[in-house]
Amino acid sequence: MTGSRSAPPASRELPTRRATIRLARELSMLLAPGDLVLLSGPLGAGKTFFTRALLRALGVPHAVPVQSPTFALVHEHGARFPVLHVDLYRVGGGEEVELLGLRERREEALLVVEWGDAYESELGGGALRIGIEVAQKSRRARLAVGDGGRPELQQFVARG
Ligand SMILES: Nc1ncnc2c1ncn2[C@@H]1O[C@H](COP(=O)(O)OP(=O)(O)OP(=O)(O)O)[C@@H](O)[C@H]1O
Ligand SMILES: [Mg+2]
């Protein structure tokens, strides 16, 4: 059984960092306040790298550093609209996620969350989930797999 989804997850090869930047730029044209992007993949896969590229594409100037919010949990950026960059690697559990009040912020902000797959409902659901897999063939190669979210977003992940 493959479940009830009608379409398989969309995937795109990211042979270089440039390809990851291109994916972020393309998605930036469609993302809007209310959207939730969940980024998964092993340590060092490129979740923060992707988010940085997305924020640049949404208008955060290069002079503004975009660092991993591993300890602060949430970094807020003023882009074309507010973007909350979240890293839940160190969060204590669902109740702590609730206390961050992120679901409510979706009314006016885009949420991009690393290590948040376990907390999709606390974050308000309906996420575009992007999994970044590290390919064996090259140090730089990745595979992005998109699932969920608005259908047009998922289609973008599939375009190469
Ligand atoms: N194709 C690629 N796409 C994205 N990043 C790449 C690629 N090739 C190499 N890299 C490098 O991989 C590293 C990814 O680090 P990054 O901090 O983004 O990982 P992460 O998934 O956020 O890790 P963590 O789970 O620790 O938060 C960067 O140093 C980046 O330059
Ligand atoms: Mg990271």
mmCIF file of C-alpha atoms and ligand atoms in Angstrom:
data_model
loop_
_atom_site.group_PDB
_atom_site.id
_atom_site.type_symbol
_atom_site.label_atom_id
_atom_site.label_comp_id
_atom_site.label_asym_id
_atom_site.label_seq_id
_atom_site.Cartn_x
_atom_site.Cartn_y
_atom_site.Cartn_z
ATOM 1 C CA MET A 1 0.000 0.000 0.000
ATOM 2 C CA THR A 2 1.273 3.466 -0.801
ATOM 3 C CA GLY A 3 -1.345 5.408 1.184
ATOM 4 C CA SER A 4 -4.039 7.738 -0.067
ATOM 5 C CA ARG A 5 -1.909 10.302 -1.865
ATOM 6 C CA SER A 6 -2.638 10.437 -5.558
ATOM 7 C CA ALA A 7 0.782 11.701 -6.603
ATOM 8 C CA PRO A 8 4.187 10.511 -5.451
ATOM 9 C CA PRO A 9 6.388 13.084 -3.709
ATOM 10 C CA ALA A 10 8.071 15.488 -6.101
ATOM 11 C CA SER A 11 11.832 15.361 -6.194
ATOM 12 C CA ARG A 12 14.634 17.405 -7.695
ATOM 13 C CA GLU A 13 18.333 16.732 -7.881
ATOM 14 C CA LEU A 14 20.538 19.432 -6.403
ATOM 15 C CA PRO A 15 23.997 18.604 -7.745
ATOM 16 C CA THR A 16 25.509 21.864 -6.526
ATOM 17 C CA ARG A 17 24.831 24.625 -4.028
ATOM 18 C CA ARG A 18 23.793 26.757 -6.974
ATOM 19 C CA ALA A 19 20.966 24.313 -7.702
ATOM 20 C CA THR A 20 19.784 24.635 -4.094
ATOM 21 C CA ILE A 21 19.817 28.415 -4.436
ATOM 22 C CA ARG A 22 17.797 28.119 -7.649
ATOM 23 C CA LEU A 23 15.154 25.995 -5.908
ATOM 24 C CA ALA A 24 14.925 28.543 -3.095
ATOM 25 C CA ARG A 25 14.558 31.389 -5.589
ATOM 26 C CA GLU A 26 11.814 29.608 -7.483
ATOM 27 C CA LEU A 27 9.886 28.807 -4.321
ATOM 28 C CA SER A 28 10.309 32.376 -3.071
ATOM 29 C CA MET A 29 8.102 33.561 -5.914
ATOM 30 C CA LEU A 30 5.173 31.506 -4.642
ATOM 31 C CA LEU A 31 5.550 31.477 -0.872
ATOM 32 C CA ALA A 32 3.415 33.860 1.153
ATOM 33 C CA PRO A 33 2.415 34.601 4.737
ATOM 34 C CA GLY A 34 0.430 31.651 6.033
ATOM 35 C CA ASP A 35 2.665 29.063 4.406
ATOM 36 C CA LEU A 36 4.636 26.604 6.494
ATOM 37 C CA VAL A 37 7.786 24.974 5.101
ATOM 38 C CA LEU A 38 9.223 22.076 7.091
ATOM 39 C CA LEU A 39 12.812 21.217 6.239
ATOM 40 C CA SER A 40 14.177 17.812 7.143
ATOM 41 C CA GLY A 41 17.376 15.939 6.471
ATOM 42 C CA PRO A 42 20.499 14.984 8.404
ATOM 43 C CA LEU A 43 22.879 17.398 10.117
ATOM 44 C CA GLY A 44 24.641 19.413 7.456
ATOM 45 C CA ALA A 45 22.192 18.497 4.684
ATOM 46 C CA GLY A 46 21.575 22.122 3.762
ATOM 47 C CA LYS A 47 18.426 23.204 5.591
ATOM 48 C CA THR A 48 19.942 26.454 6.838
ATOM 49 C CA PHE A 49 21.716 26.972 3.512
ATOM 50 C CA PHE A 50 18.366 26.671 1.714
ATOM 51 C CA THR A 51 16.662 29.032 4.180
ATOM 52 C CA ARG A 52 19.410 31.626 3.763
ATOM 53 C CA ALA A 53 18.974 31.510 -0.016
ATOM 54 C CA LEU A 54 15.212 31.797 0.394
ATOM 55 C CA LEU A 55 15.556 34.829 2.665
ATOM 56 C CA ARG A 56 17.949 36.521 0.236
ATOM 57 C CA ALA A 57 15.476 35.885 -2.581
ATOM 58 C CA LEU A 58 12.728 37.413 -0.435
ATOM 59 C CA GLY A 59 14.748 40.581 -0.010
ATOM 60 C CA VAL A 60 16.909 40.190 3.113
ATOM 61 C CA PRO A 61 20.093 42.111 2.203
ATOM 62 C CA HIS A 62 23.452 40.334 2.166
ATOM 63 C CA ALA A 63 24.633 42.679 4.932
ATOM 64 C CA VAL A 64 22.197 41.008 7.313
ATOM 65 C CA PRO A 65 23.591 37.698 8.557
ATOM 66 C CA VAL A 66 21.305 34.678 8.382
ATOM 67 C CA GLN A 67 22.531 32.220 10.998
ATOM 68 C CA SER A 68 21.111 28.989 12.270
ATOM 69 C CA PRO A 69 18.596 29.614 15.074
ATOM 70 C CA THR A 70 19.756 26.465 16.858
ATOM 71 C CA PHE A 71 19.924 28.109 20.295
ATOM 72 C CA ALA A 72 17.455 30.999 19.958
ATOM 73 C CA LEU A 73 14.973 28.603 18.273
ATOM 74 C CA VAL A 74 13.418 31.474 16.296
ATOM 75 C CA HIS A 75 14.965 34.240 14.215
ATOM 76 C CA GLU A 76 12.637 36.793 12.709
ATOM 77 C CA HIS A 77 13.567 38.466 9.434
ATOM 78 C CA GLY A 78 11.969 41.414 7.741
ATOM 79 C CA ALA A 79 11.779 40.306 4.130
ATOM 80 C CA ARG A 80 9.096 41.117 1.573
ATOM 81 C CA PHE A 81 6.912 39.984 4.490
ATOM 82 C CA PRO A 82 7.906 38.700 7.944
ATOM 83 C CA VAL A 83 9.699 35.344 7.837
ATOM 84 C CA LEU A 84 10.283 33.260 10.945
ATOM 85 C CA HIS A 85 13.280 30.952 10.633
ATOM 86 C CA VAL A 86 12.911 28.264 13.253
ATOM 87 C CA ASP A 87 15.113 25.354 14.347
ATOM 88 C CA LEU A 88 13.402 22.890 16.694
ATOM 89 C CA TYR A 89 16.365 20.520 17.098
ATOM 90 C CA ARG A 90 16.723 21.457 20.770
ATOM 91 C CA VAL A 91 13.076 22.065 21.652
ATOM 92 C CA GLY A 92 11.727 20.100 24.592
ATOM 93 C CA GLY A 93 8.489 18.863 23.062
ATOM 94 C CA GLY A 94 5.085 19.836 21.687
ATOM 95 C CA GLU A 95 4.101 21.982 24.655
ATOM 96 C CA GLU A 96 7.222 24.068 24.289
ATOM 97 C CA VAL A 97 6.473 24.499 20.600
ATOM 98 C CA GLU A 98 2.946 25.677 21.483
ATOM 99 C CA LEU A 99 4.433 28.274 23.844
ATOM 100 C CA LEU A 100 6.459 29.783 21.010
ATOM 101 C CA GLY A 101 3.138 30.960 19.503
ATOM 102 C CA LEU A 102 4.254 30.194 15.966
ATOM 103 C CA ARG A 103 0.909 28.948 14.661
ATOM 104 C CA GLU A 104 -0.662 32.329 15.432
ATOM 105 C CA ARG A 105 2.135 34.155 13.638
ATOM 106 C CA ARG A 106 1.194 32.480 10.356
ATOM 107 C CA GLU A 107 -1.502 35.115 9.904
ATOM 108 C CA GLU A 108 1.185 37.565 8.857
ATOM 109 C CA ALA A 109 4.368 35.566 8.514
ATOM 110 C CA LEU A 110 5.923 32.734 6.558
ATOM 111 C CA LEU A 111 7.313 29.938 8.743
ATOM 112 C CA VAL A 112 10.410 28.025 7.666
ATOM 113 C CA VAL A 113 11.211 25.327 10.195
ATOM 114 C CA GLU A 114 14.199 22.998 10.501
ATOM 115 C CA TRP A 115 13.715 19.807 12.511
ATOM 116 C CA GLY A 116 9.972 20.456 12.828
ATOM 117 C CA ASP A 117 8.412 17.362 11.262
ATOM 118 C CA ALA A 118 7.235 16.025 14.625
ATOM 119 C CA TYR A 119 5.416 19.279 15.387
ATOM 120 C CA GLU A 120 3.428 19.953 12.233
ATOM 121 C CA SER A 121 0.094 20.088 14.087
ATOM 122 C CA GLU A 122 1.464 22.492 16.742
ATOM 123 C CA LEU A 123 2.635 24.672 13.860
ATOM 124 C CA GLY A 124 -0.841 24.724 12.297
ATOM 125 C CA GLY A 125 -0.585 21.930 9.718
ATOM 126 C CA GLY A 126 -0.730 22.055 5.928
ATOM 127 C CA ALA A 127 3.065 22.115 5.573
ATOM 128 C CA LEU A 128 5.121 21.865 2.445
ATOM 129 C CA ARG A 129 7.662 19.303 3.626
ATOM 130 C CA ILE A 130 11.018 19.429 1.902
ATOM 131 C CA GLY A 131 13.385 16.621 2.727
ATOM 132 C CA ILE A 132 17.012 17.146 1.753
ATOM 133 C CA GLU A 133 18.922 13.935 1.231
ATOM 134 C CA VAL A 134 22.685 13.805 0.900
ATOM 135 C CA ALA A 135 23.708 11.861 -2.183
ATOM 136 C CA GLN A 136 26.605 9.440 -2.000
ATOM 137 C CA LYS A 137 28.036 10.267 -5.396
ATOM 138 C CA SER A 138 29.480 13.688 -4.576
ATOM 139 C CA ARG A 139 30.161 15.822 -1.519
ATOM 140 C CA ARG A 140 27.923 18.496 -2.925
ATOM 141 C CA ALA A 141 25.036 16.505 -4.345
ATOM 142 C CA ARG A 142 21.658 16.592 -2.631
ATOM 143 C CA LEU A 143 18.163 15.418 -3.491
ATOM 144 C CA ALA A 144 15.168 17.528 -2.481
ATOM 145 C CA VAL A 145 11.912 15.659 -1.968
ATOM 146 C CA GLY A 146 8.758 17.748 -1.646
ATOM 147 C CA ASP A 147 5.528 16.550 -0.125
ATOM 148 C CA GLY A 148 2.317 18.173 1.135
ATOM 149 C CA GLY A 149 1.439 21.855 1.107
ATOM 150 C CA ARG A 150 -0.276 23.690 -1.695
ATOM 151 C CA PRO A 151 -0.061 21.645 -4.919
ATOM 152 C CA GLU A 152 1.599 24.434 -6.890
ATOM 153 C CA LEU A 153 4.412 24.573 -4.343
ATOM 154 C CA GLN A 154 5.057 20.873 -4.642
ATOM 155 C CA GLN A 155 5.158 21.128 -8.425
ATOM 156 C CA PHE A 156 7.952 23.632 -8.075
ATOM 157 C CA VAL A 157 10.083 21.169 -6.169
ATOM 158 C CA ALA A 158 9.649 18.727 -9.054
ATOM 159 C CA ARG A 159 10.872 21.151 -11.708
ATOM 160 C CA GLY A 160 14.549 20.804 -12.370
HETATM 161 N N1 LIG B 1 23.965 21.074 -2.969
HETATM 162 C C1 LIG B 1 24.053 21.664 -1.767
HETATM 163 N N2 LIG B 1 22.972 22.261 -1.224
HETATM 164 C C2 LIG B 1 23.050 22.828 0.000
HETATM 165 N N3 LIG B 1 24.148 22.875 0.771
HETATM 166 C C3 LIG B 1 25.256 22.305 0.274
HETATM 167 C C4 LIG B 1 25.263 21.688 -1.004
HETATM 168 N N4 LIG B 1 26.504 21.216 -1.222
HETATM 169 C C5 LIG B 1 27.233 21.522 -0.162
HETATM 170 N N5 LIG B 1 26.513 22.191 0.750
HETATM 171 C C6 LIG B 1 27.035 22.655 2.057
HETATM 172 O O1 LIG B 1 26.438 21.866 3.065
HETATM 173 C C7 LIG B 1 26.372 22.634 4.272
HETATM 174 C C8 LIG B 1 24.959 22.600 4.805
HETATM 175 O O2 LIG B 1 24.972 23.165 6.077
HETATM 176 P P1 LIG B 1 23.635 23.673 6.781
HETATM 177 O O3 LIG B 1 24.032 24.384 8.011
HETATM 178 O O4 LIG B 1 22.760 24.373 5.806
HETATM 179 O O5 LIG B 1 22.965 22.257 7.161
HETATM 180 P P2 LIG B 1 21.658 22.000 8.025
HETATM 181 O O6 LIG B 1 20.857 20.986 7.288
HETATM 182 O O7 LIG B 1 20.986 23.277 8.358
HETATM 183 O O8 LIG B 1 22.271 21.325 9.332
HETATM 184 P P3 LIG B 1 21.693 21.292 10.824
HETATM 185 O O9 LIG B 1 20.839 20.059 10.911
HETATM 186 O O10 LIG B 1 22.918 21.191 11.678
HETATM 187 O O11 LIG B 1 20.899 22.534 11.080
HETATM 188 C C9 LIG B 1 26.843 24.038 3.926
HETATM 189 O O12 LIG B 1 28.180 24.161 4.344
HETATM 190 C C10 LIG B 1 26.740 24.102 2.417
HETATM 191 O O13 LIG B 1 27.708 24.955 1.860
HETATM 192 MG MG MG B 2 20.478 24.168 10.167
#
